Amino acid sequence: MMFDLVIKDGTIVTASDTYIADIGIAEGQIAALGRDLSGHDQIDAGGKLVLPGGIEAHCHIAQESATGGMTSDDYRSGSISAAFGGNSCFVPFAAQHRGMGVTETLDLYDSRAQGNSVIDYGYHLIVADPTEKVLTEELPAAFARGVTSFKVFMTYDLMRVDDRQFLDILTVARSHGALTMVHAENSGMISWMSDRLVAAGHTTPRYHAPSHPALAESEAVNRAIALAKLVDAPLLIVHVSTPEGAALVSQARMEGAKIFGETCAQYLFLTRDDLDRPGMEGAKFMCSPPLRDVPTQEALWRHLQAGTFSIFSSDHAPYRFDETGKLSNGPTATFKQIANGMPGIGLRLPLLFSEGVGKGRITLQQFAALSATNAARLYGLEKKGSIAIGMDADIAIWDPTESRTVTAEDQHDNMDYTPFDGWRVTGWPITVLSRGQRVIDGGKLLAEPGQGQYVARAKTDLTGYPGHRAVELDPNTNFGAEIAP
Ligand code: DUC
Ligand code: ZN
Ligand code: ZN
């Protein structure tokens, strides 16, 4: 048989195996794995690593904040930067703000994404206004259109839900098989600390770090896990930045609760000392939760190695270092008035490869799992995340020996800086295919905007998670009250 495309002689890496074989691709899918395959088109991958295309599962693209600030990347520039960084699919957020409907929100993001993305995409829905209509009609409708993960915030006055609303969302999500995601920080601790710091004249970017104490994260992670356990709902704690938060995730997983964890590149590679750069430079390193310290980095690496974190993301939240972004409240704004977030969608995988695989911290299998496979399973991307017959031909070919020095220009995004400027990385994705089409090859973008398609996602795979049933919700032990979801 003649395939449309054959990738020849590459070293195929999946979350379980490494082996040399050819890949035959037909109609956008992997049709054969073998030797001496022939195709109308061919890529010689001898000496290269052939991995599942990366899935960037936490990024903010064409998204307004609650106060109106727009990210600098849209679906065109964001997807291009993601593709240059080895990704063939991404799942940005669609943010409901108060007063907006969920269907209206998803329609808006459809209009932003359609015709623009060069790689396949879906959305996580941010729920900031869980009205009765949202809970009973619109979240089920979102699920039906393939949006199967909902994020809530425990902090930010204009976004946060209270514990009771959080329980309602967890319960609706659970009843449909959706995954709830949470930004877990204690709101009162942060606003109390922030106000005291500013009142005492401590307003520069470095004070963003003490304004978000580690205890604010661990308190909220503990509470979020308790809420999820009460109703036996799956929950992913996003952007975990502290050893204490990670330990709580690990403990809940040991108990069999349906708890998942995510950490992000910046918490492994940067520290709060980066916030203490001259003038307003530190603003480039402001994200929430904030950067911590070197012992924290080491602890988070150990949790990554041990499997506490299923997901490793960039949390690409791009705001330029100018009046459209970080400096929109002027050059002397307090840390409270500066947009939170930093770019990194094009560097998540090169950094993890170089610092993780290259320095012997993780195996190639762990790299494949963290780049794509785990996200595909957790977020219901059934045709993605592995190299196997019948899967979409979403593939990244890496040269493990190519060394590069990171520059902002090389990110192909709409940003004017990268927090990783000057980093030296070894290992680079040289070819990226999406459904068998070349998106990136030889350092060039070959895909047209709009080539990426919306992917309706399925349920989270919870096989192997026994869960936790609170005795108070069990009719056998609550005097027969049938109130469980
Ligand atoms: N949460 C995110 O997930 N990203 C950027 C800022 C934030 O609060
Ligand atoms: Zn968040
Ligand atoms: Zn984020």
Short mmCIF file of C-alpha atoms and ligand atoms in Angstrom, two decimals:
data_model
loop_
_atom_site.label_atom_id
_atom_site.label_comp_id
_atom_site.label_asym_id
_atom_site.label_seq_id
_atom_site.Cartn_x
_atom_site.Cartn_y
_atom_site.Cartn_z
CA MET A 1 0.00 0.00 0.00
CA MET A 2 1.13 3.56 -0.78
CA PHE A 3 0.51 5.87 2.16
CA ASP A 4 -0.05 9.61 1.79
CA LEU A 5 3.05 10.20 3.89
CA VAL A 6 5.65 7.98 5.51
CA ILE A 7 7.94 9.05 8.35
CA LYS A 8 10.96 6.81 7.87
CA ASP A 9 13.46 5.33 10.32
CA GLY A 10 12.60 7.56 13.26
CA THR A 11 12.94 6.58 16.89
CA ILE A 12 9.32 6.52 17.99
CA VAL A 13 8.73 7.57 21.59
CA THR A 14 5.42 7.05 23.38
CA ALA A 15 4.47 7.15 27.05
CA SER A 16 5.34 3.45 27.23
CA ASP A 17 7.91 2.59 24.52
CA THR A 18 10.89 3.59 22.41
CA TYR A 19 11.47 1.76 19.11
CA ILE A 20 12.63 2.39 15.56
CA ALA A 21 9.93 2.09 12.88
CA ASP A 22 8.30 3.81 9.92
CA ILE A 23 4.91 5.48 10.33
CA GLY A 24 2.43 5.25 7.46
CA ILE A 25 -0.12 8.07 7.37
CA ALA A 26 -3.35 8.00 5.37
CA GLU A 27 -6.22 10.51 5.45
CA GLY A 28 -4.70 12.33 8.39
CA GLN A 29 -4.43 9.30 10.62
CA ILE A 30 -1.72 6.84 11.58
CA ALA A 31 -2.48 3.84 9.38
CA ALA A 32 0.57 1.62 9.87
CA LEU A 33 3.69 1.15 11.99
CA GLY A 34 6.33 -1.08 10.42
CA ARG A 35 9.45 -1.24 8.29
CA ASP A 36 9.99 -0.43 4.62
CA LEU A 37 6.70 1.43 4.27
CA SER A 38 6.22 3.49 1.09
CA GLY A 39 4.38 6.71 0.54
CA HIS A 40 3.69 9.46 -2.00
CA ASP A 41 5.55 11.75 0.35
CA GLN A 42 8.30 10.97 2.84
CA ILE A 43 10.12 12.47 5.80
CA ASP A 44 13.51 11.00 6.72
CA ALA A 45 13.58 10.86 10.53
CA GLY A 46 16.76 8.78 10.92
CA GLY A 47 18.51 9.77 14.17
CA LYS A 48 15.51 11.86 15.24
CA LEU A 49 12.89 11.31 17.95
CA VAL A 50 9.30 10.95 16.76
CA LEU A 51 6.88 11.94 19.51
CA PRO A 52 3.16 12.54 19.85
CA GLY A 53 2.51 16.17 18.95
CA GLY A 54 2.43 18.26 22.11
CA ILE A 55 -0.88 19.27 23.66
CA GLU A 56 -0.71 22.62 25.44
CA ALA A 57 -3.57 22.31 27.92
CA HIS A 58 -3.29 25.61 29.81
CA CYS A 59 -2.98 28.86 27.88
CA HIS A 60 -4.85 32.13 27.57
CA ILE A 61 -5.54 33.14 23.99
CA ALA A 62 -7.73 36.05 22.82
CA GLN A 63 -9.03 36.23 26.37
CA GLU A 64 -10.15 39.35 28.24
CA SER A 65 -9.50 39.62 31.93
CA ALA A 66 -12.41 40.58 34.19
CA THR A 67 -11.18 44.17 34.05
CA GLY A 68 -11.03 44.19 30.24
CA GLY A 69 -7.33 43.67 29.44
CA MET A 70 -6.86 41.51 26.33
CA THR A 71 -4.07 38.97 25.91
CA SER A 72 -1.64 39.91 23.18
CA ASP A 73 -1.95 36.57 21.39
CA ASP A 74 -4.95 35.58 19.36
CA TYR A 75 -5.69 32.16 17.87
CA ARG A 76 -3.41 32.88 14.94
CA SER A 77 -0.28 34.02 16.75
CA GLY A 78 -0.87 31.78 19.77
CA SER A 79 -1.28 28.65 17.69
CA ILE A 80 1.74 29.49 15.54
CA SER A 81 3.94 29.96 18.60
CA ALA A 82 2.59 26.72 20.08
CA ALA A 83 3.36 24.85 16.85
CA PHE A 84 6.94 26.16 16.65
CA GLY A 85 7.30 24.79 20.20
CA GLY A 86 6.30 21.25 19.23
CA ASN A 87 2.52 21.36 19.82
CA SER A 88 -0.11 20.10 17.41
CA CYS A 89 -3.13 20.86 19.60
CA PHE A 90 -4.00 23.33 22.35
CA VAL A 91 -6.85 23.95 24.76
CA PRO A 92 -7.11 27.64 25.74
CA PHE A 93 -9.76 29.06 28.07
CA ALA A 94 -13.12 30.55 27.13
CA ALA A 95 -13.87 32.95 29.97
CA GLN A 96 -17.41 33.61 31.12
CA HIS A 97 -17.56 36.94 32.92
CA ARG A 98 -20.36 37.96 35.26
CA GLY A 99 -23.54 38.76 33.36
CA MET A 100 -22.52 36.66 30.36
CA GLY A 101 -24.13 33.38 29.42
CA VAL A 102 -22.06 30.28 28.81
CA THR A 103 -23.42 29.63 25.32
CA GLU A 104 -22.75 33.27 24.44
CA THR A 105 -19.20 32.88 25.78
CA LEU A 106 -18.49 29.77 23.73
CA ASP A 107 -19.97 31.35 20.59
CA LEU A 108 -17.68 34.33 21.11
CA TYR A 109 -14.59 32.14 21.39
CA ASP A 110 -15.69 30.14 18.33
CA SER A 111 -15.73 33.40 16.39
CA ARG A 112 -12.21 34.18 17.66
CA ALA A 113 -10.77 30.77 16.88
CA GLN A 114 -12.44 29.77 13.61
CA GLY A 115 -10.36 30.46 10.56
CA ASN A 116 -7.32 31.42 12.61
CA SER A 117 -5.70 28.50 14.35
CA VAL A 118 -2.99 26.47 12.62
CA ILE A 119 -3.41 23.56 15.06
CA ASP A 120 -6.45 21.76 16.45
CA TYR A 121 -8.05 23.30 19.50
CA GLY A 122 -10.74 23.03 22.14
CA TYR A 123 -11.65 25.20 25.13
CA HIS A 124 -11.86 24.91 28.88
CA LEU A 125 -14.78 27.00 30.08
CA ILE A 126 -14.13 29.46 32.94
CA VAL A 127 -17.29 29.70 35.05
CA ALA A 128 -17.55 33.00 36.94
CA ASP A 129 -21.32 33.35 37.14
CA PRO A 130 -22.97 30.02 38.03
CA THR A 131 -26.61 31.10 37.83
CA GLU A 132 -29.41 28.54 37.97
CA LYS A 133 -29.69 28.70 34.17
CA VAL A 134 -25.95 28.13 33.81
CA LEU A 135 -26.05 25.13 36.14
CA THR A 136 -29.15 23.45 34.75
CA GLU A 137 -29.05 24.38 31.05
CA GLU A 138 -25.84 25.95 29.89
CA LEU A 139 -23.18 23.71 31.45
CA PRO A 140 -24.94 20.61 30.08
CA ALA A 141 -25.12 22.35 26.69
CA ALA A 142 -21.40 23.19 26.88
CA PHE A 143 -20.64 19.58 27.66
CA ALA A 144 -22.77 18.46 24.70
CA ARG A 145 -20.71 20.63 22.35
CA GLY A 146 -17.50 19.00 23.57
CA VAL A 147 -16.37 21.46 26.23
CA THR A 148 -15.79 18.91 28.98
CA SER A 149 -13.71 20.87 31.51
CA PHE A 150 -14.78 23.85 33.61
CA LYS A 151 -12.38 26.12 35.54
CA VAL A 152 -13.31 28.03 38.67
CA PHE A 153 -11.39 30.61 40.67
CA MET A 154 -11.21 30.76 44.47
CA THR A 155 -9.64 34.22 44.27
CA TYR A 156 -10.13 37.48 42.27
CA ASP A 157 -13.21 39.44 43.36
CA LEU A 158 -14.73 39.54 39.87
CA MET A 159 -14.19 35.85 39.14
CA ARG A 160 -14.30 33.81 42.29
CA VAL A 161 -16.99 31.41 43.34
CA ASP A 162 -17.81 30.67 46.97
CA ASP A 163 -17.66 27.16 48.43
CA ARG A 164 -21.35 26.52 47.86
CA GLN A 165 -21.18 27.61 44.20
CA PHE A 166 -18.04 25.51 43.80
CA LEU A 167 -19.97 22.48 45.10
CA ASP A 168 -22.79 23.14 42.62
CA ILE A 169 -20.33 23.27 39.72
CA LEU A 170 -18.48 20.15 40.88
CA THR A 171 -21.78 18.31 41.12
CA VAL A 172 -23.04 19.31 37.67
CA ALA A 173 -19.64 18.54 36.14
CA ARG A 174 -19.53 15.17 37.81
CA SER A 175 -23.01 14.21 36.64
CA HIS A 176 -21.94 14.77 33.00
CA GLY A 177 -18.46 13.31 33.26
CA ALA A 178 -16.79 16.73 33.04
CA LEU A 179 -13.61 17.72 34.86
CA THR A 180 -13.53 20.76 37.14
CA MET A 181 -10.28 22.73 37.28
CA VAL A 182 -9.49 25.19 40.04
CA HIS A 183 -7.25 28.18 40.65
CA ALA A 184 -6.70 27.51 44.35
CA GLU A 185 -5.55 30.50 46.35
CA ASN A 186 -7.17 32.00 49.46
CA SER A 187 -8.70 35.30 48.40
CA GLY A 188 -8.79 36.96 51.83
CA MET A 189 -5.15 36.22 52.58
CA ILE A 190 -4.06 37.76 49.28
CA SER A 191 -6.16 40.92 49.55
CA TRP A 192 -5.16 41.40 53.20
CA MET A 193 -1.46 41.02 52.40
CA SER A 194 -1.69 43.18 49.26
CA ASP A 195 -3.45 46.04 51.00
CA ARG A 196 -0.95 46.03 53.88
CA LEU A 197 2.02 45.98 51.53
CA VAL A 198 0.70 48.85 49.43
CA ALA A 199 -0.31 50.88 52.49
CA ALA A 200 3.26 50.55 53.78
CA GLY A 201 4.62 51.80 50.45
CA HIS A 202 5.79 48.43 49.14
CA THR A 203 4.35 48.70 45.65
CA THR A 204 7.00 47.48 43.20
CA PRO A 205 6.66 44.17 41.29
CA ARG A 206 8.78 42.19 43.74
CA TYR A 207 6.07 42.57 46.40
CA HIS A 208 3.75 40.50 44.23
CA ALA A 209 5.55 37.46 45.69
CA PRO A 210 4.86 38.12 49.40
CA SER A 211 1.33 39.28 48.56
CA HIS A 212 0.49 35.68 47.59
CA PRO A 213 1.77 33.61 50.54
CA ALA A 214 2.40 29.90 50.07
CA LEU A 215 -0.18 29.35 52.81
CA ALA A 216 -2.81 30.97 50.60
CA GLU A 217 -2.23 28.18 48.09
CA SER A 218 -2.10 25.27 50.53
CA GLU A 219 -5.22 26.44 52.42
CA ALA A 220 -7.19 26.70 49.19
CA VAL A 221 -5.86 23.42 47.74
CA ASN A 222 -6.88 21.66 50.95
CA ARG A 223 -10.37 23.20 50.81
CA ALA A 224 -10.81 22.48 47.11
CA ILE A 225 -9.87 18.84 47.62
CA ALA A 226 -12.30 18.57 50.55
CA LEU A 227 -15.13 20.01 48.45
CA ALA A 228 -14.39 17.61 45.59
CA LYS A 229 -14.18 14.66 47.97
CA LEU A 230 -17.53 15.55 49.56
CA VAL A 231 -19.30 15.01 46.22
CA ASP A 232 -16.82 12.48 44.80
CA ALA A 233 -16.10 14.73 41.81
CA PRO A 234 -12.90 14.77 39.74
CA LEU A 235 -10.84 17.92 40.23
CA LEU A 236 -7.62 19.22 38.73
CA ILE A 237 -5.63 21.74 40.78
CA VAL A 238 -4.00 23.93 38.14
CA HIS A 239 -0.66 25.73 38.36
CA VAL A 240 0.45 24.24 41.70
CA SER A 241 3.42 26.32 42.84
CA THR A 242 4.26 25.08 46.35
CA PRO A 243 5.55 21.84 47.91
CA GLU A 244 2.67 22.01 50.39
CA GLY A 245 0.07 22.22 47.63
CA ALA A 246 1.74 19.38 45.74
CA ALA A 247 1.87 17.21 48.88
CA LEU A 248 -1.88 17.68 49.35
CA VAL A 249 -2.51 16.57 45.77
CA SER A 250 -0.23 13.58 46.23
CA GLN A 251 -1.92 12.55 49.49
CA ALA A 252 -5.41 12.79 47.96
CA ARG A 253 -4.29 10.67 45.00
CA MET A 254 -2.85 8.09 47.41
CA GLU A 255 -6.27 7.93 49.07
CA GLY A 256 -7.87 7.18 45.69
CA ALA A 257 -9.66 10.52 45.34
CA LYS A 258 -10.19 11.75 41.79
CA ILE A 259 -7.66 14.53 42.24
CA PHE A 260 -5.17 15.63 39.59
CA GLY A 261 -2.38 18.19 39.66
CA GLU A 262 -0.73 20.52 37.17
CA THR A 263 2.45 22.54 37.47
CA CYS A 264 3.93 24.96 34.98
CA ALA A 265 7.31 25.70 33.46
CA GLN A 266 7.85 28.97 35.31
CA TYR A 267 7.67 27.29 38.72
CA LEU A 268 10.48 24.90 37.75
CA PHE A 269 12.73 27.38 36.00
CA LEU A 270 12.28 30.86 37.53
CA THR A 271 12.24 32.26 41.08
CA ARG A 272 10.92 35.30 42.90
CA ASP A 273 14.38 36.86 42.50
CA ASP A 274 13.30 37.43 38.88
CA LEU A 275 10.60 39.74 40.23
CA ASP A 276 13.32 41.80 41.90
CA ARG A 277 14.81 43.17 38.70
CA PRO A 278 15.49 46.89 38.25
CA GLY A 279 12.67 49.34 37.60
CA MET A 280 9.53 47.70 36.29
CA GLU A 281 11.42 44.76 34.70
CA GLY A 282 10.09 42.50 37.43
CA ALA A 283 6.58 42.97 35.98
CA LYS A 284 7.60 40.63 33.17
CA PHE A 285 7.79 37.86 35.74
CA MET A 286 4.47 38.48 37.48
CA CYS A 287 2.12 35.53 37.37
CA SER A 288 -0.34 34.03 39.84
CA PRO A 289 0.44 32.06 41.87
CA PRO A 290 3.81 33.82 41.97
CA LEU A 291 7.30 32.48 41.42
CA ARG A 292 8.81 30.98 44.60
CA ASP A 293 12.37 29.82 45.40
CA VAL A 294 15.01 27.21 44.56
CA PRO A 295 13.98 24.64 47.24
CA THR A 296 10.44 24.89 45.85
CA GLN A 297 11.72 24.21 42.34
CA GLU A 298 13.49 21.09 43.60
CA ALA A 299 10.41 19.83 45.42
CA LEU A 300 8.21 20.41 42.36
CA TRP A 301 10.66 18.48 40.19
CA ARG A 302 10.39 15.55 42.61
CA HIS A 303 6.61 15.67 42.40
CA LEU A 304 6.83 15.76 38.61
CA GLN A 305 9.11 12.73 38.68
CA ALA A 306 6.87 10.87 41.14
CA GLY A 307 3.67 11.42 39.14
CA THR A 308 1.89 13.92 41.40
CA PHE A 309 1.48 16.16 38.35
CA SER A 310 -0.33 14.65 35.42
CA ILE A 311 -0.17 17.90 33.50
CA PHE A 312 2.76 20.21 32.75
CA SER A 313 1.72 23.47 31.10
CA SER A 314 3.00 26.87 30.08
CA ASP A 315 0.08 28.91 31.49
CA HIS A 316 0.85 31.21 28.56
CA ALA A 317 -0.86 34.46 29.59
CA PRO A 318 0.77 37.03 27.31
CA TYR A 319 0.73 40.74 28.16
CA ARG A 320 3.27 42.89 26.37
CA PHE A 321 5.72 45.05 28.32
CA ASP A 322 4.01 48.22 27.07
CA GLU A 323 0.86 50.29 27.53
CA THR A 324 -1.31 47.54 25.97
CA GLY A 325 -0.25 45.06 28.64
CA LYS A 326 1.91 45.17 31.74
CA LEU A 327 2.18 48.96 31.74
CA SER A 328 -1.47 49.76 30.99
CA ASN A 329 -1.77 51.53 34.35
CA GLY A 330 1.35 53.57 33.75
CA PRO A 331 5.04 53.14 34.53
CA THR A 332 4.54 53.59 38.28
CA ALA A 333 1.59 51.24 38.78
CA THR A 334 1.53 49.19 41.98
CA PHE A 335 1.93 45.41 41.72
CA LYS A 336 -1.84 45.16 42.25
CA GLN A 337 -2.47 47.09 39.04
CA ILE A 338 -0.22 45.03 36.76
CA ALA A 339 -1.64 42.22 34.61
CA ASN A 340 -0.79 38.76 35.89
CA GLY A 341 0.75 36.28 33.52
CA MET A 342 3.73 35.56 31.34
CA PRO A 343 4.29 34.02 27.91
CA GLY A 344 5.87 30.61 27.28
CA ILE A 345 3.74 28.54 24.93
CA GLY A 346 6.65 28.02 22.53
CA LEU A 347 9.10 27.01 25.23
CA ARG A 348 7.19 24.61 27.49
CA LEU A 349 8.45 21.54 25.63
CA PRO A 350 11.99 22.65 24.69
CA LEU A 351 12.61 23.63 28.34
CA LEU A 352 11.18 20.35 29.67
CA PHE A 353 13.20 18.35 27.15
CA SER A 354 16.45 20.17 27.82
CA GLU A 355 16.20 20.47 31.61
CA GLY A 356 14.21 17.27 32.13
CA VAL A 357 15.33 14.62 29.63
CA GLY A 358 18.68 16.22 28.86
CA LYS A 359 19.69 16.46 32.51
CA GLY A 360 18.43 13.00 33.42
CA ARG A 361 15.55 14.19 35.61
CA ILE A 362 12.81 12.47 33.59
CA THR A 363 12.69 9.69 31.03
CA LEU A 364 11.67 10.06 27.41
CA GLN A 365 8.48 8.19 28.35
CA GLN A 366 7.69 10.75 31.04
CA PHE A 367 8.37 13.48 28.53
CA ALA A 368 5.87 11.96 26.07
CA ALA A 369 3.31 11.59 28.87
CA LEU A 370 3.76 15.17 30.09
CA SER A 371 3.88 16.68 26.61
CA ALA A 372 0.73 15.03 25.28
CA THR A 373 -0.52 11.66 26.51
CA ASN A 374 -1.74 12.64 29.96
CA ALA A 375 -3.52 15.74 28.67
CA ALA A 376 -5.23 13.71 25.96
CA ARG A 377 -6.55 11.16 28.48
CA LEU A 378 -7.54 13.68 31.13
CA TYR A 379 -9.23 16.09 28.74
CA GLY A 380 -10.95 13.54 26.53
CA LEU A 381 -8.91 14.10 23.35
CA GLU A 382 -9.55 10.56 22.23
CA LYS A 383 -7.71 10.65 18.89
CA LYS A 384 -4.65 12.44 20.20
CA GLY A 385 -1.71 12.02 22.55
CA SER A 386 -0.06 8.85 21.27
CA ILE A 387 1.46 7.19 18.24
CA ALA A 388 -0.76 4.24 17.47
CA ILE A 389 -2.83 3.00 14.56
CA GLY A 390 -6.08 4.93 14.23
CA MET A 391 -4.87 8.02 16.05
CA ASP A 392 -4.69 11.44 14.40
CA ALA A 393 -1.28 11.87 12.78
CA ASP A 394 -0.34 14.63 15.24
CA ILE A 395 3.41 14.19 15.47
CA ALA A 396 6.45 16.18 16.54
CA ILE A 397 9.88 15.20 15.23
CA TRP A 398 12.64 16.30 17.56
CA ASP A 399 16.36 16.69 16.95
CA PRO A 400 17.72 15.79 20.41
CA THR A 401 21.09 17.37 19.63
CA GLU A 402 20.06 20.78 18.32
CA SER A 403 21.07 23.57 20.71
CA ARG A 404 19.51 27.01 20.66
CA THR A 405 19.70 30.22 22.64
CA VAL A 406 16.22 31.50 23.46
CA THR A 407 15.24 34.90 22.06
CA ALA A 408 11.93 36.77 22.04
CA GLU A 409 11.96 36.95 18.21
CA ASP A 410 12.15 33.17 17.97
CA GLN A 411 8.86 32.74 19.81
CA HIS A 412 6.72 33.69 16.78
CA ASP A 413 4.13 35.14 19.17
CA ASN A 414 2.80 38.67 19.56
CA MET A 415 4.98 39.39 22.56
CA ASP A 416 7.87 41.78 23.01
CA TYR A 417 9.74 39.70 25.58
CA THR A 418 10.26 36.17 26.83
CA PRO A 419 11.04 35.48 30.50
CA PHE A 420 13.49 32.83 29.29
CA ASP A 421 15.62 35.21 27.19
CA GLY A 422 19.17 33.89 26.85
CA TRP A 423 18.44 30.37 28.12
CA ARG A 424 20.42 27.71 26.31
CA VAL A 425 18.36 24.63 25.45
CA THR A 426 19.35 21.38 23.75
CA GLY A 427 16.72 19.40 21.86
CA TRP A 428 14.32 21.07 19.45
CA PRO A 429 11.12 20.14 17.57
CA ILE A 430 12.06 20.47 13.90
CA THR A 431 8.89 19.17 12.25
CA VAL A 432 5.30 19.29 13.52
CA LEU A 433 2.41 17.55 11.80
CA SER A 434 -1.25 18.07 12.52
CA ARG A 435 -3.54 15.35 11.12
CA GLY A 436 -0.73 14.41 8.74
CA GLN A 437 -0.18 17.95 7.38
CA ARG A 438 3.12 19.73 7.90
CA VAL A 439 2.56 22.72 10.16
CA ILE A 440 6.24 23.41 10.88
CA ASP A 441 9.18 22.10 8.87
CA GLY A 442 12.72 23.33 8.44
CA GLY A 443 12.10 26.33 10.68
CA LYS A 444 9.16 27.51 8.55
CA LEU A 445 5.42 27.74 9.09
CA LEU A 446 3.72 25.73 6.36
CA ALA A 447 0.12 25.72 7.59
CA GLU A 448 -2.58 28.20 6.68
CA PRO A 449 -4.58 29.93 9.42
CA GLY A 450 -7.81 27.98 9.78
CA GLN A 451 -6.17 24.62 9.11
CA GLY A 452 -6.64 23.79 12.80
CA GLN A 453 -10.04 22.37 13.64
CA TYR A 454 -12.20 22.53 16.73
CA VAL A 455 -12.09 19.21 18.58
CA ALA A 456 -15.16 18.17 20.57
CA ARG A 457 -13.78 16.42 23.64
CA ALA A 458 -15.04 13.35 25.50
CA LYS A 459 -15.23 12.57 29.21
CA THR A 460 -12.20 12.32 31.47
CA ASP A 461 -10.94 8.77 31.77
CA LEU A 462 -11.30 8.00 35.51
CA THR A 463 -10.40 4.33 35.26
CA GLY A 464 -8.44 3.32 38.35
CA TYR A 465 -9.72 6.12 40.58
CA PRO A 466 -11.93 4.53 43.24
CA GLY A 467 -13.13 7.91 44.46
CA HIS A 468 -14.37 8.94 47.84
CA ARG A 469 -17.97 8.79 49.03
CA ALA A 470 -18.68 10.95 52.08
CA VAL A 471 -20.66 8.96 54.64
CA GLU A 472 -23.04 11.89 54.99
CA LEU A 473 -24.02 11.57 51.31
CA ASP A 474 -24.49 7.81 51.43
CA PRO A 475 -28.12 6.76 52.10
CA ASN A 476 -26.75 3.72 53.96
CA THR A 477 -25.17 5.97 56.55
CA ASN A 478 -27.20 9.21 56.42
CA PHE A 479 -30.55 7.79 57.54
CA GLY A 480 -31.67 7.16 53.97
CA ALA A 481 -31.49 10.70 52.55
CA GLU A 482 -31.12 10.51 48.73
CA ILE A 483 -29.33 13.81 48.08
CA ALA A 484 -26.23 12.66 46.24
CA PRO A 485 -25.70 13.81 42.64
N1 DUC B 1 -4.51 32.17 36.51
C1 DUC B 1 -4.12 31.54 35.43
O1 DUC B 1 -4.45 30.39 35.23
N2 DUC B 1 -3.35 32.17 34.53
C2 DUC B 1 -2.98 33.52 34.63
C3 DUC B 1 -3.35 34.19 35.87
C4 DUC B 1 -4.20 33.41 36.78
O2 DUC B 1 -4.64 33.91 37.79
ZN ZN B 2 -5.36 30.52 37.48
ZN ZN B 3 -3.72 30.29 33.43
#
